Structure formats: structure tokens, C-alpha cells
Short mmCIF file of C-alpha atoms in Angstrom, two decimals:
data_model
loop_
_atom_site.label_atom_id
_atom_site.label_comp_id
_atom_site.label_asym_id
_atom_site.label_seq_id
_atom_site.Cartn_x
_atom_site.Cartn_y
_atom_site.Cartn_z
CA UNK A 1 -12.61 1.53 -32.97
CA UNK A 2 -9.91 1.29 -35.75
CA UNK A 3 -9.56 -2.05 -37.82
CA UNK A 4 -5.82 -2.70 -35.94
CA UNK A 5 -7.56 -2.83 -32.56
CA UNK A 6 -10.05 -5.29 -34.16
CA UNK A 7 -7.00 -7.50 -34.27
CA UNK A 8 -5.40 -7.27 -30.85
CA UNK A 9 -5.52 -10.44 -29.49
CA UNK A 10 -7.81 -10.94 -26.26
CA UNK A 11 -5.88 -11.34 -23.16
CA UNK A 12 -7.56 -12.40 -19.59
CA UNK A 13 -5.78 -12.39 -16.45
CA UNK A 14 -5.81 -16.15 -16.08
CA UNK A 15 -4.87 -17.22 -19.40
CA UNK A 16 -1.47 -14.84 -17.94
CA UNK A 17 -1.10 -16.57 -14.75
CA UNK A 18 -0.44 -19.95 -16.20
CA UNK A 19 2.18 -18.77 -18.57
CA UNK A 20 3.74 -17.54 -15.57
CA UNK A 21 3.20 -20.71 -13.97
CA UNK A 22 4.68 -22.50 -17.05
CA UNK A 23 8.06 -19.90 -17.13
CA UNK A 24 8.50 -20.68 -13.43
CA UNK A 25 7.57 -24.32 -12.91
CA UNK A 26 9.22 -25.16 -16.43
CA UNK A 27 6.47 -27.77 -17.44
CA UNK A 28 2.53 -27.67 -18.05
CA UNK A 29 2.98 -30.73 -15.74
CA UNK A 30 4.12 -28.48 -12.93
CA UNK A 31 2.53 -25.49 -13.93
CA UNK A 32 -0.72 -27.33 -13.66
CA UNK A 33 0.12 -28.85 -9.98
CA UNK A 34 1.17 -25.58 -8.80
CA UNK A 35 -2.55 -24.28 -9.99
CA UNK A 36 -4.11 -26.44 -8.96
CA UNK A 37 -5.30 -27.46 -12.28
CA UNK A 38 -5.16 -30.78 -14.56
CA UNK A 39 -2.73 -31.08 -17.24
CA UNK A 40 -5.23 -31.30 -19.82
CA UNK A 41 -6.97 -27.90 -18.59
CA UNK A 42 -3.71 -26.10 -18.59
CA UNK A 43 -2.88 -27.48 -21.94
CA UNK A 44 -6.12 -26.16 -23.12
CA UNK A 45 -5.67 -22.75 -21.63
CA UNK A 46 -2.60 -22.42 -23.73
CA UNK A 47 -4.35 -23.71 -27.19
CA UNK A 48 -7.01 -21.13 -26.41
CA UNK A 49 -4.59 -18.26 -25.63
CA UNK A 50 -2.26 -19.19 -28.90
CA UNK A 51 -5.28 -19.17 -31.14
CA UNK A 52 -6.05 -15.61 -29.45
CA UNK A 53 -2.88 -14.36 -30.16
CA UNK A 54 -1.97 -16.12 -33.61
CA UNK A 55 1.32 -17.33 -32.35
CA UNK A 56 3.05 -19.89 -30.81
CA UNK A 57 3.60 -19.70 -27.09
CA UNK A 58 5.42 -23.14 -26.68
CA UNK A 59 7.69 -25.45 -28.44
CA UNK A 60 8.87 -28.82 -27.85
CA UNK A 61 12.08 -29.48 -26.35
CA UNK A 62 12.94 -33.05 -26.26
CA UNK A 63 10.40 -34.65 -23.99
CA UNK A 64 9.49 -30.80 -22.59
CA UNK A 65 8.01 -27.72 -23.37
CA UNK A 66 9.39 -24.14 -23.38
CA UNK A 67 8.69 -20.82 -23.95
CA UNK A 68 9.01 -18.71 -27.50
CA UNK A 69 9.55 -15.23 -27.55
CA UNK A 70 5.92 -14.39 -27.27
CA UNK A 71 5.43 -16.74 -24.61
CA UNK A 72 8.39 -14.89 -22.97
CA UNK A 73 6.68 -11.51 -23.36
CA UNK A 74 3.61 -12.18 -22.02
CA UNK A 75 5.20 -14.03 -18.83
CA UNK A 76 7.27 -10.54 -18.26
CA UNK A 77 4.37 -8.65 -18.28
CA UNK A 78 1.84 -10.81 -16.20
CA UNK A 79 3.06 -9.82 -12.94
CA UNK A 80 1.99 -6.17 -13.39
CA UNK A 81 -1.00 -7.07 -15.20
CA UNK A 82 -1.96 -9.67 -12.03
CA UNK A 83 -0.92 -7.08 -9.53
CA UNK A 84 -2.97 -4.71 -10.95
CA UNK A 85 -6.38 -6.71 -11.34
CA UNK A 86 -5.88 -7.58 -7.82
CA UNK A 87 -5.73 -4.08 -6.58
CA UNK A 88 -9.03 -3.40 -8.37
CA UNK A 89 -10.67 -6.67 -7.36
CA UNK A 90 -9.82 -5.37 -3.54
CA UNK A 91 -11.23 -2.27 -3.91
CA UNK A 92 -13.81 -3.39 -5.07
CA UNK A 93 -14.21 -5.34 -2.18
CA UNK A 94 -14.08 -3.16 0.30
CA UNK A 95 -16.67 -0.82 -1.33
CA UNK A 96 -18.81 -3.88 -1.33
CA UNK A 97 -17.69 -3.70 2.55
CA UNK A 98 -15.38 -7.42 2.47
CA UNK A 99 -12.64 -7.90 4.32
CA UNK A 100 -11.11 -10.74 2.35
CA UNK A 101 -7.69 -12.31 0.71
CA UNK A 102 -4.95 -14.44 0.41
CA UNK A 103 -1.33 -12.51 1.14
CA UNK A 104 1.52 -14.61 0.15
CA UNK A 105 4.16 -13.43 2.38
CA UNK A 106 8.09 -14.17 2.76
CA UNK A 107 10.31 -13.71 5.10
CA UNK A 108 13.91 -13.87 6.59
CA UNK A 109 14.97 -17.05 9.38
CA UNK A 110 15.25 -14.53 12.61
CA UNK A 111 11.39 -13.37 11.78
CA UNK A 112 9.80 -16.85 11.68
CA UNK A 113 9.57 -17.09 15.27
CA UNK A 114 9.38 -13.67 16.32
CA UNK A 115 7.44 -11.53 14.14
CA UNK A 116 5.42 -13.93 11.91
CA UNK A 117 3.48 -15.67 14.63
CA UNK A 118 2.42 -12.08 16.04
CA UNK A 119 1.44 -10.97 12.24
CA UNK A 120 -1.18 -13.97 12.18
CA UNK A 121 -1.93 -13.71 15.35
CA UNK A 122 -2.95 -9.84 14.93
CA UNK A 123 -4.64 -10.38 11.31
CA UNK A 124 -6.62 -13.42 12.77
CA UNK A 125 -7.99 -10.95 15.37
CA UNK A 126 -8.48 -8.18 13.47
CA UNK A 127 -9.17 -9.23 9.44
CA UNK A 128 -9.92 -12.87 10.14
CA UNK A 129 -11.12 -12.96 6.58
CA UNK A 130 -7.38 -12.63 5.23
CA UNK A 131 -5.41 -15.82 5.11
CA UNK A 132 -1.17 -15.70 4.93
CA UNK A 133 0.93 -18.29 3.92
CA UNK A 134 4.31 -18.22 4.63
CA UNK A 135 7.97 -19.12 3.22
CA UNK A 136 11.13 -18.84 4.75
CA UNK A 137 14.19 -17.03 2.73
CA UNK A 138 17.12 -14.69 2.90
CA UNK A 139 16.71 -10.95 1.34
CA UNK A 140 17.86 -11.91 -2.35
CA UNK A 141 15.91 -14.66 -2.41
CA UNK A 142 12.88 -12.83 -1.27
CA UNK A 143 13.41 -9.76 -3.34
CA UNK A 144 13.33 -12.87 -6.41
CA UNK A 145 10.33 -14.53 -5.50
CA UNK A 146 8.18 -11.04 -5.35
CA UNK A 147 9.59 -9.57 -8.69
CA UNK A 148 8.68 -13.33 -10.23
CA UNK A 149 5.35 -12.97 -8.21
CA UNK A 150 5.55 -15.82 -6.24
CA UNK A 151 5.20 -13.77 -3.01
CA UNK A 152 3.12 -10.75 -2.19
CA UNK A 153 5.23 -9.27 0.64
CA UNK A 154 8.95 -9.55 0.90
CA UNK A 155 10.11 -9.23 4.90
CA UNK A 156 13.53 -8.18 4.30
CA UNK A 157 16.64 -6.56 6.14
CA UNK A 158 19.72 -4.93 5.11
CA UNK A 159 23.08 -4.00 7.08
CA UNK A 160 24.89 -0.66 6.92
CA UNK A 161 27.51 -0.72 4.36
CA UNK A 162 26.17 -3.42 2.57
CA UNK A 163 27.91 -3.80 -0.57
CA UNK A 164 25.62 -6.34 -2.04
CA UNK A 165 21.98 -4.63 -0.78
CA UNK A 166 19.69 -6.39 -2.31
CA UNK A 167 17.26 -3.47 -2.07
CA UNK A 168 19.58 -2.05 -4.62
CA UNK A 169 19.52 -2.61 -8.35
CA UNK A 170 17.97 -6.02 -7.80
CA UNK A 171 14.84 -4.40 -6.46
CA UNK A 172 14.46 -1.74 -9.26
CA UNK A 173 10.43 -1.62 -10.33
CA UNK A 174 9.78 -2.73 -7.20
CA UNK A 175 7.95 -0.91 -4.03
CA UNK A 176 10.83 -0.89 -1.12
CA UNK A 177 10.07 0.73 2.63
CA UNK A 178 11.78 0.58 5.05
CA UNK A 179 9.62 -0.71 8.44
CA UNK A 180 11.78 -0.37 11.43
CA UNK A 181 14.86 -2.00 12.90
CA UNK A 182 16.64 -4.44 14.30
CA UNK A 183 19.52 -3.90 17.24
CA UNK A 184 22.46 -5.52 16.14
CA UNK A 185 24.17 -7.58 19.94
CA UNK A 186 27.34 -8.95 20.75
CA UNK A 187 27.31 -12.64 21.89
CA UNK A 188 29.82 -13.13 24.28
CA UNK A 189 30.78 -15.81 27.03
CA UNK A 190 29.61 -14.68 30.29
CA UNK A 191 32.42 -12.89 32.26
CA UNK A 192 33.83 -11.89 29.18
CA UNK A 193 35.86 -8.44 30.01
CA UNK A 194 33.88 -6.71 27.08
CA UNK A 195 30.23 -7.26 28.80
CA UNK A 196 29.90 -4.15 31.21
CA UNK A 197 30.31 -1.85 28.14
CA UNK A 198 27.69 0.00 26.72
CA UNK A 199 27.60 0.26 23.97
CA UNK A 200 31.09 -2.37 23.40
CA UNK A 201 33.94 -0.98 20.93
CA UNK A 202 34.46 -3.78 18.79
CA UNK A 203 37.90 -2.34 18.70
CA UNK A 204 38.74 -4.49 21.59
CA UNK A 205 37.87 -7.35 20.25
CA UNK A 206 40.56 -7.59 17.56
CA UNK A 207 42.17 -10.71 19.29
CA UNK A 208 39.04 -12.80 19.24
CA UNK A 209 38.17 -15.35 17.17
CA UNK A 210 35.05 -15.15 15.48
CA UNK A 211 31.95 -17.23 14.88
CA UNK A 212 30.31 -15.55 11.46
CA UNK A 213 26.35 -16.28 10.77
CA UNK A 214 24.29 -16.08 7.26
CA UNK A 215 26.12 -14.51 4.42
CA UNK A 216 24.96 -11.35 4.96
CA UNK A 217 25.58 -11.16 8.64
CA UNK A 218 29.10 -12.19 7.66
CA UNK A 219 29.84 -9.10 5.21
CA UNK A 220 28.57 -6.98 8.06
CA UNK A 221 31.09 -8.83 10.13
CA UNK A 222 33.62 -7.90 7.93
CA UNK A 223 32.36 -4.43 7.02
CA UNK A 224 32.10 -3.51 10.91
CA UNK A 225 35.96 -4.70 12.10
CA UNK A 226 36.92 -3.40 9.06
CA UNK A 227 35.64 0.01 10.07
CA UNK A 228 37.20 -0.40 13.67
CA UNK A 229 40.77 -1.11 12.11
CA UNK A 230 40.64 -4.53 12.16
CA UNK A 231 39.98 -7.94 10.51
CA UNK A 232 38.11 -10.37 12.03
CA UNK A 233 39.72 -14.27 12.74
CA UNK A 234 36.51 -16.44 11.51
CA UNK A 235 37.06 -19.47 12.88
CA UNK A 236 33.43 -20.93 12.30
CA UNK A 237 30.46 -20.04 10.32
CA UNK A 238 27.20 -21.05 10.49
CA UNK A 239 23.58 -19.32 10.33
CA UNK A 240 22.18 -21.60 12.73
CA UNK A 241 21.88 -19.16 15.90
CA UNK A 242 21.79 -21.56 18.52
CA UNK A 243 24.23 -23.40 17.26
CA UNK A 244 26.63 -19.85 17.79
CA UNK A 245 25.28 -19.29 21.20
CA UNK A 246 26.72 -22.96 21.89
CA UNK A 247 29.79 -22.34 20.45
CA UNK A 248 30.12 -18.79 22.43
CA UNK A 249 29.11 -20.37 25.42
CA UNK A 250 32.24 -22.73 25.63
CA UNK A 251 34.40 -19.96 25.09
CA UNK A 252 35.41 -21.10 21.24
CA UNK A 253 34.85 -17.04 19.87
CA UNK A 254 32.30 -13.97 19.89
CA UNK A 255 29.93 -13.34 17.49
CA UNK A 256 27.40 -10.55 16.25
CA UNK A 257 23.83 -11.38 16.19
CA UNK A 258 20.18 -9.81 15.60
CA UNK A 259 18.35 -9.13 18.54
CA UNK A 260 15.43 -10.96 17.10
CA UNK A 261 17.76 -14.02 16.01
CA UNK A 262 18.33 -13.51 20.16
CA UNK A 263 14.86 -13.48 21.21
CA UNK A 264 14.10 -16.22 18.72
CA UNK A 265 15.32 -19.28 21.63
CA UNK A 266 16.08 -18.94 25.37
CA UNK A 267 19.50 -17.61 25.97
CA UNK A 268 21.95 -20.28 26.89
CA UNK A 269 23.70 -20.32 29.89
CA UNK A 270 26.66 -18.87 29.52
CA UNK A 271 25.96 -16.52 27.33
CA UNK A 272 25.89 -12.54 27.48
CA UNK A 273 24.76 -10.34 25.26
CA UNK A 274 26.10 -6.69 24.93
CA UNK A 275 24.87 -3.58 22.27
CA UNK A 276 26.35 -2.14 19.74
CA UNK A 277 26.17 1.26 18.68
CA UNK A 278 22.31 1.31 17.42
CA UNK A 279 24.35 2.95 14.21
CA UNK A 280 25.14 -0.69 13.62
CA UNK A 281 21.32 -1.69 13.83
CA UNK A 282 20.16 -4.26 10.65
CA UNK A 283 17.57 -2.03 8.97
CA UNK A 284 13.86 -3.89 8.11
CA UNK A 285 11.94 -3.65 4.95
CA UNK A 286 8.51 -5.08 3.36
CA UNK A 287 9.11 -5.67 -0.60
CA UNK A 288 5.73 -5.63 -3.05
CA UNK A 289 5.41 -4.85 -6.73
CA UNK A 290 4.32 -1.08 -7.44
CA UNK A 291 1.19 -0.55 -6.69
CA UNK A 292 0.45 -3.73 -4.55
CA UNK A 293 -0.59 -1.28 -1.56
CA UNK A 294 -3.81 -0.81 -3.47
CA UNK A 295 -4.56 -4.42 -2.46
CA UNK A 296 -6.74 -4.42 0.87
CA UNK A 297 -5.06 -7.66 2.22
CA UNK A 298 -1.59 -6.56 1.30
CA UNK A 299 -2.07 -2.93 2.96
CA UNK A 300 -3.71 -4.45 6.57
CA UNK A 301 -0.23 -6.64 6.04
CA UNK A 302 1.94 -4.74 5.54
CA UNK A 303 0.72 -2.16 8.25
CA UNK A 304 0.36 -4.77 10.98
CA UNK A 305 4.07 -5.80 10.51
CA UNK A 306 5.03 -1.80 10.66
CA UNK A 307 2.99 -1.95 14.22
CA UNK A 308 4.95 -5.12 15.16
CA UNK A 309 7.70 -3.75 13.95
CA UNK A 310 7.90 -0.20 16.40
CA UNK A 311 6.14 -2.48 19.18
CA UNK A 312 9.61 -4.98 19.21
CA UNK A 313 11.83 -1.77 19.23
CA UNK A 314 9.79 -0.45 22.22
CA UNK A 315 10.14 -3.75 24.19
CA UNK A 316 13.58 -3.98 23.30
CA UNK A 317 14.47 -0.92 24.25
CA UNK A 318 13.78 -1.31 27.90
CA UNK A 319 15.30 -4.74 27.71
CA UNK A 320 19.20 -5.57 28.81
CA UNK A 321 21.64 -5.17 26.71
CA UNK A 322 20.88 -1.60 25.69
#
């Protein structure tokens, strides 16, 4: 061993997760809650680190604490450092024959009710040693949280034509795959002309006002008439989907929505639902750091959503509006 590599500082994997903690929570205070750790153990963690390293990791800003460079440094790096141990922690595991783990998993609005309760409900029956927790947020969001590793798995969609895929350059160094799909249905008062068509050319609905949903639903709104000649008349936007079944349903416009955002609620009365070209299907993806797969709990996750995944497009392909 040369006399430099005498004097590389020691680093351990835990000393790296609360720096992390402190870059995201921006406080020992709330780096120590989010731990689960006291204040004075967290402050301690740091001293021992710094005096590891020889350099500063915090400085005082007013009343609070942030970050130098080397802090900085070691907070980009402790995601693939964490991500790593934890791969060869779980196969370690399973050569010791657990079945064990903690995924952190987040996901879009329309798979809360759908395909989340059928994920725990599969892992509790078949790895009920792996515990999930869950958190609800829209593809960018969820892209951000597993890049800053506050999430394991990333459930996440994206529309054809999306300009702003957040699979794109905002996912670069990450692990993207795409896990099935998601039929993409017109919502439409009952009687409407439009409903015996299969699937319905949007063309005919340039006259219609529109009800537009999340963001992202609403580009594909856009993209879609745009594609059929057209711009749409939004009249109303909202992402709550019941809400634009209620609005349909007195005849106030049409909408677009995902057949799981459907299948999330009973369909009001009133309502009809009609396809669109499965062309126009939302397309589903899981979202890990590199190398995550190498993790037992996040594998037997990530393959029990694919399995939900093809299941949902085999019941929904034998269901109405197809």
C-alpha cells in the first residue's frame, strides 16, 4: 500500500447517508428526524466524518447549517455508493437464504388504487418478509425523488409525443424500462353520437369543449388534436378524475382519460367511455438507480408490478370500450 492511500480518508456507508439526509432535509435538525436519529448523534456523525476527511463538511449560515464543497461531493456520490452496498447486502442475503427488505416505492395518482394495493397484496403473499412504503407523485417528481434517493422504485408513465418526457434527459444515469401500458379512453356523456365508434376519430370532436386532466395528460391533449388537425377548446382543467366524469356527465365537455384513472372509482351514470387507437396508449415505466436490480427486494418489486402490469392489459382487453 503506497503512503497516499495511507491518507485517504475512511468513508462508511452511514456516515454518507446522513450527509444526504443533511443536503435534502437542509438541517441536522431534520436530517436527524428523518433518520431517525437525535440531533446530537447526527451532529457527532458529522464531527467524526470531518476529522476523517480533514475538511469541513458544514458551515454556519445564520441560525443554519449548509453544505461546503466537500460536503457537496460526498452527498453526489452517496446515492451510488448506498445503492451499491445494498445490492451486496441482498445478495448476500439470499445466499444466506432471506427473503428480506424495505422497497421505498413511488408512484403516479391513477396507480394508487389500482395497481399498488395488488403489488402489496402479491408481495405480502409471496415475500412477506419485504415491506413497501408508498408516496404518491407525478413522473418528474418521481424521476427526482429516485435520482436524490429518496425512493427505490419510480412507477412512472409517459404519453406519445411527449415533449417534456421525463424519462428523457432528466433520467440520464438512471435505470428506465418500460413495464406495460395503459389504454388511453374517451369520456363522453352517454348518447353522445361519438360512442358506437371503435376506435373514435378524435377528428370529430373538434367542436367540443374540453375538460383537460394533470399536466401531462393535458400536453397529450394538445399533442393528440393537434395531430387530428385541430385544437382543442379547454374549458376546465382539473386532475381530479371524478371530478371530470361529473363534469362529462352533465354534458359541460369530453375528456381523455387513463383506463386505470377509469377503473380507479365506479363509473358515473352518465358516462361512456370509448377507445382510442391503442397507438394513443400512455406507456408505463419502473425508475431505479443503475444497478438497483441487484437488490433482492427491489427485483421481486419490480417484477410483481411487470406481472400486474400484463395481467391489467389482459383484463382490459376483454373489457368494453375496446
Amino acid at each position: 500500500m503506497t503512503e497516499d492511500a495511507l491518507d485517504e480518508p475512511e468513508l462508511d456507508v452511514q456516515s454518507l447517508r446522513v450527509i444526504k439526509a443533511i443536503a435534502d432535509e437542509g438541517s441536522i435538525t431534520a436530517a436527524a428526524a428523518a433518520l431517525g436519529y437525535s440531533q446530537p448523534a447526527i451532529s457527532q456523525q458529522v464531527r467524526r466524518l470531518e476529522e476523517r476527511a480533514g475538511l469541513a463538511l458544514l458551515e454556519r449560515v445564520g441560525r443554519g447549517v449548509r453544505l461546503t464543497e466537500a460536503g457537496r461531493v460526498l452527498a453526489r456520490h452517496a446515492p451510488a455508493v448506498t445503492t451499491a452496498l445494498d445490492a451486496a447486502a441482498g445478495e448476500l442475503a439470499e445466499l444466506r437464504g432471506l427473503r428480506s427488505g424495505h422497497v421505498r416505492l413511488i408512484g403516479f395518482p391513477s396507480a394508487s388504487p389500482t395497481v399498488v394495493p395488488r403489488l402489496l397484496a402479491e408481495l405480502a403473499a409471496s415475500h412477506p418478509g419485504i415491506s413497501v412504503t408508498y408516496v404518491e407523485a407525478e413522473p418528474p417528481e418521481a424521476v427526482e425523488a429516485v435520482r436524490q434517493d429518496r425512493a427505490d422504485i419510480a412507477l412512472t408513465f409517459s404519453y406519445p409525443g411527449d415533449r417534456d418526457d421525463p424519462h428523457g434527459a432528466s433520467a440520464r444515469g438512471l435505470s428506465v424500462r418500460t413495464i406495460g401500458h395503459d389504454d388511453l379512453l374517451l369520456v363522453l356523456p352517454a348518447g353522445h353520437a361519438a360512442a358506437g365508434s371503435d376506435p373514435v376519430d378524435i377528428a370529430v370532436l373538434d367542436a367540443e369543449d374540453w375538460i383537460a386532466g394533470c399536466p401531462r395528460c393535458r400536453g397529450h391533449l394538445l399533442e393528440l388534436c393537434g395531430r387530428a388537425g385541430f385544437e382543442p377548446r379547454i374549458r376546465f382543467e382539473t386532475d381530479n378524475f371524478v371530478a371530470v366524469e361529473g363534469l362529462v356527465a352533465q354534458g359541460i365537455g369530453v375528456a381523455t382519460l387513463p383506463r386505470m384513472a377509469v377503473a380507479s372509482f365506479p363509473q358515473l351514470a352518465g358516462v361512456v367511455t370509448a377507445p382510442l387507437p391503442r397507438s394513443e396508449a400512455r406507456t408505463v415505466h419502473v425508475v431505479t438507480a443503475r444497478g438497483a436490480d441487484r437488490v433482492p427486494s427491489v427485483r421481486a418489486t419490480v417484477a410483481a408490478l411487470g406481472a400486474i402490469l400484463a395481467e391489467r392489459q389482459a383484463e382490459g382487453a376483454d373489457r368494453p370500450g375496446n
